[in-house]
Amino acid sequence: MAKIIVVTSGKGGVGKTTSSAAIGTGIALKGHKTVIIDFDVGLRNLDLIMGCERRVVYDFVNVINKEATLSQALIKDKRTKDLFILPASQTRDKDALTIEGVQAVLDELSEEFEYIICDSPAGIEKGAQMALYFADAAIVVTNPEVSSVRDSDRILGILQSKSRRAEEGKEPIEEHLLLTRYHPERVAIGEMLSVTDVEDILAIPLLGVIPESEAVLKASNQGTPVILDQESEAGLAYTDAVDRLMGEERPLRFLDVQKKGFFKRLLGG
Amino acid sequence: MTDLGFQLKGSVVTTILLEIQTLSLESIVAQLREKIEQVPHFFNQAPIIIDLSKLKQDLPLDAFDTLIISLADLGLGVIGWRCDQENKPVWFSQAKIPMLPASKARPILVPEATPKDTGPDVVVKTVVEERLVPQATKVITKPIRSGQQVYAEGDLIILTQVSAGAEVLADGNIHVYGALRGRALAGVKGDTQARIFCKSLEAELVSIAGNFMLSDALRKIIWKEPAQVVLIDDSLDITPL
C-alpha cells in the first residue's frame, strides 16, 4: 500500500506546489517510487514547476472519466528515477473530481507506487477536500504570517473532521508543519512570526523550515524542483525535511540571521 | 442481529396542567375559551394534563369524558390526567387517557393580553415532570481548530487549545487546559453560575449566560495568563488562577 501524503495550506501562494515538487523529488531520490498528483484542476501549475508542461497529453480528469488510462496520463520525470507526475486538467473545474473517481485512481496508483503526493489547491472547498480526503499524512505549508497561520489552522480542523480517516474513525491523519518563506532577518526585527510562534499556535510537529530564497523563484522558472539545487539553502532545507519525513533526525538550519549587512541595513534592523 | 425499526427513549416535557377546582365544567370551559382567545399562540396545540387533586367533590366519568372533548374543541391536546392518590375516583381505571403519577407543580405566568379577571375556577399551571439530570461532561483531547464549533450539554473540558476562529459552547462550565484563543460561551442556556477556566486567556470573546466581553477588554485585565471568568451581578469578572 502506498502512503498518501497531501500537501495543503488553506491559503494560496504559500508554496504548496513548490513543496510538493521538492518533497516528491526528494522521496524519489531516496529510491522510493513516487507520484505527484496535481489536484488544482483548472489552475494547473505542477507541470511547470516540474518542467514537464510540454509533455502533458492526458490528465487526471481524463483518467477519472476513463478517457485515458493511468499509464497514458502519467509523465515520467526526466531527471529523477522513480518519479512520476499526474497533471491536472487546465480546461475543467473542481467539479470534475468525484470521491469515487479519485479513489479509483488512488487505488490503482497504490498498487504501483510507494508514495503518492497530492498537491492540493488553495482554499477549503471541493478541490482541497478531495486532495486531503484519502490522505494518510498531511504536510501543512505555512508562511510565518498571521493569515497563513489562521488558514492552516482551519485546514487542520478539516483534516481532523472531513477526511476518510476521520469519517471511518481510524487513526487520525499524521500532521506535519512545513514553514516556508522564512526570513530570519525579518523575524529578528519582529516583522514576521517566529518558528516558536507558529508552532505555539498550530501545535503540530515541525517538519522543516524553508528559508526565503531566490533559488526558489529561479528553480520554478526553470522548471526544476528546488531540492535539486543543493547549492541553495532552500534546497538543503527541503532535503532535511524529506529526511525527517522518512523518520531521520536532522537539526534545524537557516533559522538564525547569518549575513550581517545588506538586509539588516536595508530593513533598518 | 436484527435492526429494530424504533428506539425507546425517556424524555422530559414541560406541559400545561389544568387544575379543576369546581364541578361546574361548563363554566370552566367557557372561562378557558376566553383565556385562550386572549393569547391563542400560547395555547395552540398545547399538550395539557387534567388535575383533579384539588377537586373536593366526586367527578362522574361521563363528565370527565365530556371535559376531554371540550378541551379538544378548544385546540388543547389532553395527554393524561392525575388526581390525589389517596382520593381516586371510583372510575380511575376506566379513563380513556393515561393516568399520571402526582408530582409537584409550580404556577406559570401565562402571558396576559389584558389583565382581565378570569375567575377563580381555572388555574393553569406548568409541570416539570422530572428534575433535570446533570448532563455528562464532554472531554476533548485534540485542539479545536479555527472554524470548528464544539457544544456540550453539560460541562466542556478541552485538554488542549482552542484556536482563534474556533467556538466552544456549553450549557455548563468550560475548562481549557491550553490557550483559549477563540470564543468561549458558557451557560448558553442561561446558567448564570457557569464559569470559564483556561490556562492562557487569549480569547476573542468570553460569555456567560449571554453576558460577553471581547478581547480588547480582556487584554486590559488579564492576557496570556491562567484565568477564570465568573458572572457577578450581570457583569463578567475575570480573575487570575
XYZ file of C-alpha atoms in Angstrom:
510
model
C 0.000 0.000 0.000
C 1.222 3.433 -0.874
C 1.411 6.192 1.670
C -0.770 9.100 0.582
C 0.585 12.493 1.604
C -1.385 15.670 0.981
C 0.430 18.977 0.717
C -2.066 21.592 1.773
C -2.367 25.043 3.358
C -5.737 26.693 3.019
C -4.138 29.906 1.845
C -2.830 30.330 -1.681
C 0.662 31.301 -2.727
C 2.433 29.893 0.309
C 4.424 27.291 -1.605
C 2.296 24.152 -1.828
C 3.263 23.249 -5.362
C 6.935 24.148 -4.824
C 6.914 21.969 -1.721
C 5.060 19.102 -3.425
C 7.612 19.109 -6.239
C 10.579 19.331 -3.878
C 9.368 16.723 -1.402
C 8.148 14.321 -4.084
C 11.513 14.587 -5.805
C 13.342 14.166 -2.509
C 11.447 10.977 -1.670
C 12.083 9.579 -5.155
C 15.794 10.424 -4.808
C 15.811 8.084 -1.831
C 14.755 5.281 -4.148
C 11.023 5.182 -3.344
C 8.698 5.051 -6.324
C 6.701 8.274 -6.054
C 3.926 10.026 -7.952
C 2.870 13.642 -7.507
C -0.760 14.419 -8.387
C -1.857 17.951 -9.217
C -5.322 18.398 -7.679
C -5.558 22.020 -8.781
C -7.926 21.310 -11.663
C -8.298 24.433 -13.783
C -5.146 26.088 -12.427
C -2.507 23.588 -13.424
C 0.937 24.562 -12.154
C 2.784 21.459 -11.050
C 3.796 20.588 -14.609
C 5.509 23.982 -14.916
C 7.387 23.609 -11.643
C 8.438 20.105 -12.668
C 9.361 21.265 -16.173
C 7.141 18.750 -17.952
C 4.440 21.072 -19.294
C 5.214 20.215 -22.902
C 4.728 16.525 -22.276
C 1.157 16.726 -20.926
C -1.169 14.774 -23.207
C -3.761 13.271 -20.878
C -4.535 14.432 -17.358
C -6.060 13.444 -14.010
C -9.620 14.255 -15.116
C -9.229 12.166 -18.271
C -8.260 9.220 -16.089
C -11.179 9.811 -13.710
C -13.542 9.919 -16.678
C -11.884 6.822 -18.136
C -10.944 8.711 -21.286
C -7.341 7.634 -20.784
C -5.508 5.008 -18.791
C -3.194 5.897 -15.939
C -0.135 4.813 -17.865
C -1.101 7.173 -20.669
C -1.530 10.117 -18.312
C 1.470 9.573 -16.021
C 4.534 11.567 -17.006
C 7.886 10.085 -16.069
C 10.288 12.655 -14.718
C 13.383 13.007 -16.885
C 15.800 13.919 -14.105
C 14.750 11.720 -11.228
C 14.326 7.991 -11.485
C 11.242 6.591 -9.710
C 9.337 9.889 -10.026
C 6.083 10.401 -11.938
C 3.688 13.310 -12.332
C -0.066 13.159 -12.868
C -1.025 16.604 -14.193
C -4.323 18.377 -13.573
C -6.687 19.354 -16.329
C -6.461 23.003 -17.265
C -9.796 23.154 -19.084
C -12.027 21.700 -16.391
C -13.036 22.735 -12.900
C -13.059 21.089 -9.484
C -16.479 19.540 -10.071
C -14.748 17.079 -12.360
C -13.310 15.475 -9.219
C -15.524 12.872 -7.574
C -14.832 10.807 -4.474
C -15.317 7.572 -6.415
C -13.188 8.742 -9.341
C -10.340 9.953 -7.123
C -10.492 6.784 -5.064
C -10.266 4.581 -8.176
C -7.195 6.464 -9.386
C -5.515 6.373 -5.962
C -6.259 2.653 -5.589
C -4.672 1.921 -8.925
C -1.641 4.090 -8.141
C -1.292 2.409 -4.741
C -0.532 -0.895 -6.409
C 2.478 0.508 -8.189
C 3.817 3.355 -6.059
C 5.185 3.665 -2.535
C 4.339 7.340 -2.080
C 1.521 9.413 -3.539
C 1.891 13.164 -3.063
C -1.349 15.112 -3.516
C -0.694 18.743 -4.369
C -3.807 20.464 -3.019
C -5.360 23.604 -4.466
C -5.763 26.618 -2.190
C -8.994 27.097 -0.276
C -11.099 24.722 1.746
C -13.601 23.911 -0.985
C -14.151 20.787 -3.002
C -10.729 20.611 -4.672
C -8.869 20.916 -1.394
C -11.225 18.474 0.317
C -10.754 15.921 -2.461
C -6.983 16.248 -2.189
C -6.965 15.562 1.543
C -9.830 13.069 1.798
C -7.786 9.899 1.301
C -4.579 11.132 2.938
C -2.557 9.181 5.484
C -0.327 12.155 6.238
C -0.545 15.881 5.662
C 2.153 18.450 5.162
C 0.660 21.795 6.120
C 2.572 24.523 4.324
C 2.527 27.788 6.260
C 4.165 31.174 5.859
C 5.210 32.993 9.021
C 2.368 35.492 8.936
C -0.959 35.568 10.762
C -3.392 34.979 7.897
C -1.470 31.983 6.619
C -1.290 30.540 10.128
C -5.027 31.051 10.637
C -5.808 29.309 7.339
C -3.501 26.426 8.222
C -5.334 26.074 11.500
C -8.597 25.892 9.569
C -7.288 23.216 7.228
C -6.037 21.211 10.236
C -9.613 21.212 11.512
C -10.830 19.933 8.157
C -8.158 17.214 8.143
C -9.488 16.053 11.505
C -13.136 16.147 10.572
C -13.623 15.669 6.838
C -11.003 13.122 5.843
C -11.756 9.464 5.258
C -9.714 8.542 8.323
C -11.853 10.866 10.430
C -15.115 9.633 8.946
C -14.190 5.993 9.465
C -12.904 6.684 12.959
C -9.427 5.425 12.113
C -6.136 6.735 13.420
C -6.038 10.423 12.524
C -4.007 11.852 9.666
C -0.370 12.376 10.614
C 0.235 16.134 10.614
C 3.453 17.929 9.698
C 4.157 21.631 9.714
C 6.336 22.994 6.933
C 7.181 26.621 7.427
C 8.171 28.226 4.127
C 9.437 31.651 3.020
C 11.051 32.077 6.411
C 13.048 35.257 6.723
C 15.293 35.198 9.822
C 16.149 38.889 9.428
C 12.510 39.918 9.419
C 11.743 37.628 12.342
C 14.600 39.247 14.261
C 13.041 42.681 13.883
C 9.542 41.421 14.697
C 8.085 41.756 11.208
C 7.418 38.054 10.907
C 6.219 35.354 13.251
C 8.998 33.143 14.582
C 9.113 29.365 14.320
C 8.155 29.190 18.009
C 5.160 31.493 17.489
C 3.813 29.360 14.660
C 4.462 26.090 16.489
C 2.701 27.507 19.527
C -0.403 28.474 17.552
C -0.689 25.349 15.405
C 0.596 22.815 17.934
C 1.716 20.199 15.406
C 5.207 18.735 14.884
C 7.578 20.762 12.743
C 8.796 19.014 9.598
C 11.050 21.784 8.399
C 11.681 25.451 7.881
C 12.448 26.589 4.340
C 14.195 29.955 4.232
C 13.089 32.586 1.748
C 15.471 32.120 -1.137
C 15.955 33.460 -4.615
C 16.757 29.912 -5.622
C 13.054 29.010 -5.288
C 11.893 31.512 -7.901
C 14.782 30.627 -10.156
C 14.040 26.915 -9.876
C 10.324 27.484 -10.588
C 11.052 29.471 -13.690
C 13.466 26.846 -14.910
C 11.047 24.020 -14.188
C 13.427 22.285 -11.799
C 12.385 21.287 -8.271
C 14.422 23.439 -5.910
C 15.569 20.407 -3.927
C 17.859 19.543 -6.853
C 19.713 22.809 -6.238
C 21.928 21.575 -3.449
C 23.863 24.833 -3.502
C 20.860 26.735 -2.139
C 19.683 26.939 1.444
C 16.120 26.180 0.322
C 17.257 23.032 -1.477
C 19.166 21.854 1.593
C 16.269 22.689 3.902
C 13.903 20.601 1.733
C 16.385 17.716 1.839
C 16.358 17.928 5.645
C 12.546 17.977 5.630
C 12.388 14.843 3.461
C 14.872 13.100 5.770
C 12.672 13.961 8.758
C 9.591 12.764 6.901
C 11.385 9.430 6.489
C 11.936 9.343 10.237
C 15.519 10.576 10.416
C 16.715 13.171 12.916
C 18.015 16.395 11.405
C 18.777 19.598 13.299
C 17.023 22.732 12.063
C 19.204 25.010 9.946
C 18.991 28.506 8.474
C 16.920 29.892 11.327
C 19.393 32.500 12.505
C 20.410 35.751 10.955
C 23.637 34.811 9.254
C 24.754 37.550 6.961
C 25.034 40.789 8.797
C 24.846 43.617 6.402
C 22.696 44.084 3.364
C 19.235 43.028 4.575
C 19.729 44.217 8.091
C 20.822 47.630 6.932
C 18.169 47.758 4.232
C 15.343 46.955 6.636
C 16.720 49.142 9.382
C 17.044 46.306 11.896
C -28.575 -9.108 14.793
C -31.847 -7.698 13.560
C -32.280 -3.966 13.370
C -35.134 -2.581 15.396
C -37.244 -0.114 13.500
C -37.609 2.055 16.582
C -35.857 3.162 19.697
C -37.417 3.704 23.097
C -36.187 6.751 24.940
C -37.086 8.708 28.014
C -37.936 12.378 27.661
C -38.890 15.299 29.860
C -41.612 17.602 28.542
C -42.991 20.759 30.002
C -46.770 20.770 29.764
C -49.731 22.754 30.963
C -51.658 21.446 33.936
C -55.365 22.194 34.153
C -56.327 22.074 37.799
C -60.065 21.606 38.219
C -61.433 23.241 41.335
C -65.204 23.079 40.898
C -67.657 20.747 39.296
C -69.154 23.402 37.010
C -67.292 22.151 33.979
C -69.274 24.256 31.511
C -68.197 27.452 33.143
C -64.623 26.202 33.291
C -64.646 25.570 29.550
C -66.191 28.985 28.898
C -63.576 30.730 31.038
C -60.810 28.763 29.438
C -62.041 29.714 25.981
C -61.902 33.352 26.956
C -58.365 32.958 28.222
C -57.253 31.193 25.066
C -58.716 33.899 22.860
C -56.517 36.435 24.600
C -53.292 34.583 23.840
C -54.093 31.980 21.177
C -50.451 31.266 20.275
C -49.610 30.238 23.785
C -52.208 27.506 23.833
C -52.146 26.427 20.205
C -51.925 22.619 20.088
C -50.629 22.662 23.642
C -50.356 19.359 25.469
C -52.374 19.507 28.657
C -52.839 17.390 31.771
C -56.088 17.436 33.764
C -55.509 17.544 37.516
C -58.359 16.557 39.822
C -56.395 16.616 43.071
C -57.857 19.960 44.170
C -61.414 18.850 43.493
C -63.268 18.152 46.706
C -66.342 16.508 45.194
C -66.523 13.394 43.015
C -66.493 13.952 39.289
C -68.568 11.442 37.267
C -66.795 9.602 34.455
C -69.135 10.881 31.725
C -68.491 14.468 32.854
C -64.782 13.760 32.683
C -65.105 12.395 29.123
C -67.123 15.442 28.102
C -64.400 17.677 29.503
C -61.761 15.948 27.371
C -63.864 16.502 24.235
C -64.500 20.138 25.136
C -60.788 20.734 25.631
C -60.020 19.135 22.286
C -62.525 21.546 20.707
C -60.505 24.377 22.205
C -57.393 23.082 20.451
C -55.826 21.558 23.531
C -54.472 18.019 23.409
C -55.153 16.170 26.641
C -52.255 13.769 27.192
C -53.186 12.475 30.607
C -54.733 13.120 33.943
C -53.864 12.830 37.569
C -55.564 13.035 40.944
C -54.895 12.770 44.619
C -53.535 9.261 45.126
C -55.419 8.968 48.437
C -58.687 10.008 46.891
C -59.044 8.400 43.468
C -62.434 8.485 41.703
C -64.081 5.083 41.516
C -63.716 5.021 37.736
C -59.953 5.710 37.746
C -59.065 2.505 35.869
C -61.676 3.156 33.149
C -60.466 6.557 31.991
C -59.657 6.693 28.265
C -56.448 8.657 28.763
C -53.354 7.673 30.771
C -53.265 8.376 34.480
C -50.060 10.098 35.515
C -48.343 9.997 38.890
C -48.773 13.073 41.065
C -45.886 15.495 41.235
C -45.153 18.961 42.388
C -46.253 21.728 40.076
C -45.467 25.393 40.121
C -47.701 28.131 38.703
C -46.669 29.529 35.349
C -47.031 33.040 34.106
C -49.486 32.948 31.286
C -48.854 35.940 29.035
C -51.879 38.202 29.536
C -53.159 40.271 26.659
C -55.297 42.333 29.023
C -55.391 41.908 32.760
C -58.917 40.510 32.743
C -60.282 38.696 35.695
C -60.518 35.100 34.636
C -62.304 33.936 37.724
C -61.088 31.573 40.395
C -62.280 28.375 38.774
C -59.434 27.763 36.406
C -55.800 27.753 37.366
C -53.275 26.962 34.696
C -50.032 25.538 35.954
C -46.986 24.143 34.271
C -45.429 20.951 35.421
C -41.904 19.755 35.019
C -42.357 16.032 35.151
C -38.886 15.210 36.428
C -35.913 17.015 37.835
C -33.209 17.900 35.319
C -30.422 15.369 35.439
C -26.930 16.872 35.103
C -25.658 16.189 31.581
C -22.491 14.235 31.036
C -19.265 16.185 30.691
C -17.722 16.290 27.245
C -13.945 15.890 27.099
C -11.987 16.941 24.008
C -8.393 15.833 23.658
C -7.499 17.433 20.322
C -7.058 21.113 19.514
C -10.242 22.886 18.438
C -9.209 24.470 15.159
C -10.304 27.673 13.501
C -13.798 27.263 12.056
C -14.716 24.368 14.327
C -17.528 24.570 16.834
C -17.981 22.311 19.837
C -21.050 22.271 22.050
C -21.597 20.345 25.270
C -24.929 19.955 27.039
C -23.109 19.751 30.345
C -19.571 20.831 31.123
C -16.949 21.031 28.409
C -13.346 20.113 29.128
C -10.717 20.737 26.476
C -7.312 19.278 27.205
C -5.504 21.309 24.542
C -6.011 24.649 22.890
C -8.923 26.454 21.283
C -7.617 28.224 18.183
C -8.545 31.702 17.072
C -11.691 31.474 14.955
C -12.978 28.419 16.824
C -16.025 28.457 19.077
C -16.720 26.371 22.170
C -20.130 26.402 23.858
C -21.526 24.656 26.888
C -24.681 24.729 28.966
C -22.349 24.336 31.938
C -18.727 25.272 32.616
C -15.873 25.369 30.124
C -12.361 24.302 31.059
C -9.497 24.808 28.622
C -6.174 23.274 29.639
C -4.332 25.144 26.935
C -4.535 28.528 25.300
C -8.062 29.849 24.787
C -7.734 31.913 21.604
C -11.193 31.513 20.100
C -14.626 32.204 21.534
C -15.910 30.512 24.670
C -19.567 30.712 25.698
C -20.544 29.057 28.964
C -24.045 28.775 30.372
C -25.577 29.246 26.924
C -28.982 28.123 28.218
C -28.906 30.811 30.857
C -26.966 29.261 33.718
C -25.504 32.315 35.426
C -23.424 30.103 37.728
C -21.407 28.710 34.815
C -17.729 29.638 34.623
C -14.893 29.555 32.147
C -11.440 28.396 33.205
C -8.381 28.478 30.995
C -4.642 28.077 31.196
C -3.937 31.062 28.992
C -6.597 33.679 28.354
C -6.203 34.977 24.787
C -9.859 34.743 23.802
C -11.663 36.643 21.078
C -14.768 36.571 23.220
C -15.888 35.072 26.511
C -19.535 34.869 27.516
C -21.507 33.573 30.460
C -25.265 33.303 30.113
C -25.200 35.875 27.326
C -23.021 38.438 29.101
C -19.922 38.764 26.955
C -16.579 40.513 26.832
C -14.298 40.965 23.809
C -10.542 40.567 23.571
C -9.866 44.311 23.721
C -11.443 44.445 27.159
C -9.810 41.215 28.281
C -6.352 42.493 27.317
C -6.718 45.263 29.855
C -7.470 42.817 32.666
C -5.617 39.541 32.135
C -3.897 38.385 28.982
C -1.990 35.197 28.227
C -2.266 34.176 31.875
C -4.322 31.476 33.608
C -7.724 32.944 34.423
C -11.319 32.257 35.252
C -14.415 34.076 34.113
C -17.315 34.395 36.543
C -20.612 36.249 36.274
C -21.294 38.522 39.221
C -24.402 40.696 39.149
C -24.729 40.652 35.361
C -21.143 41.623 34.742
C -18.197 39.414 33.963
C -15.431 39.161 36.466
C -12.045 37.994 35.186
C -9.731 36.772 37.885
C -6.300 35.150 37.774
C -5.981 31.495 38.665
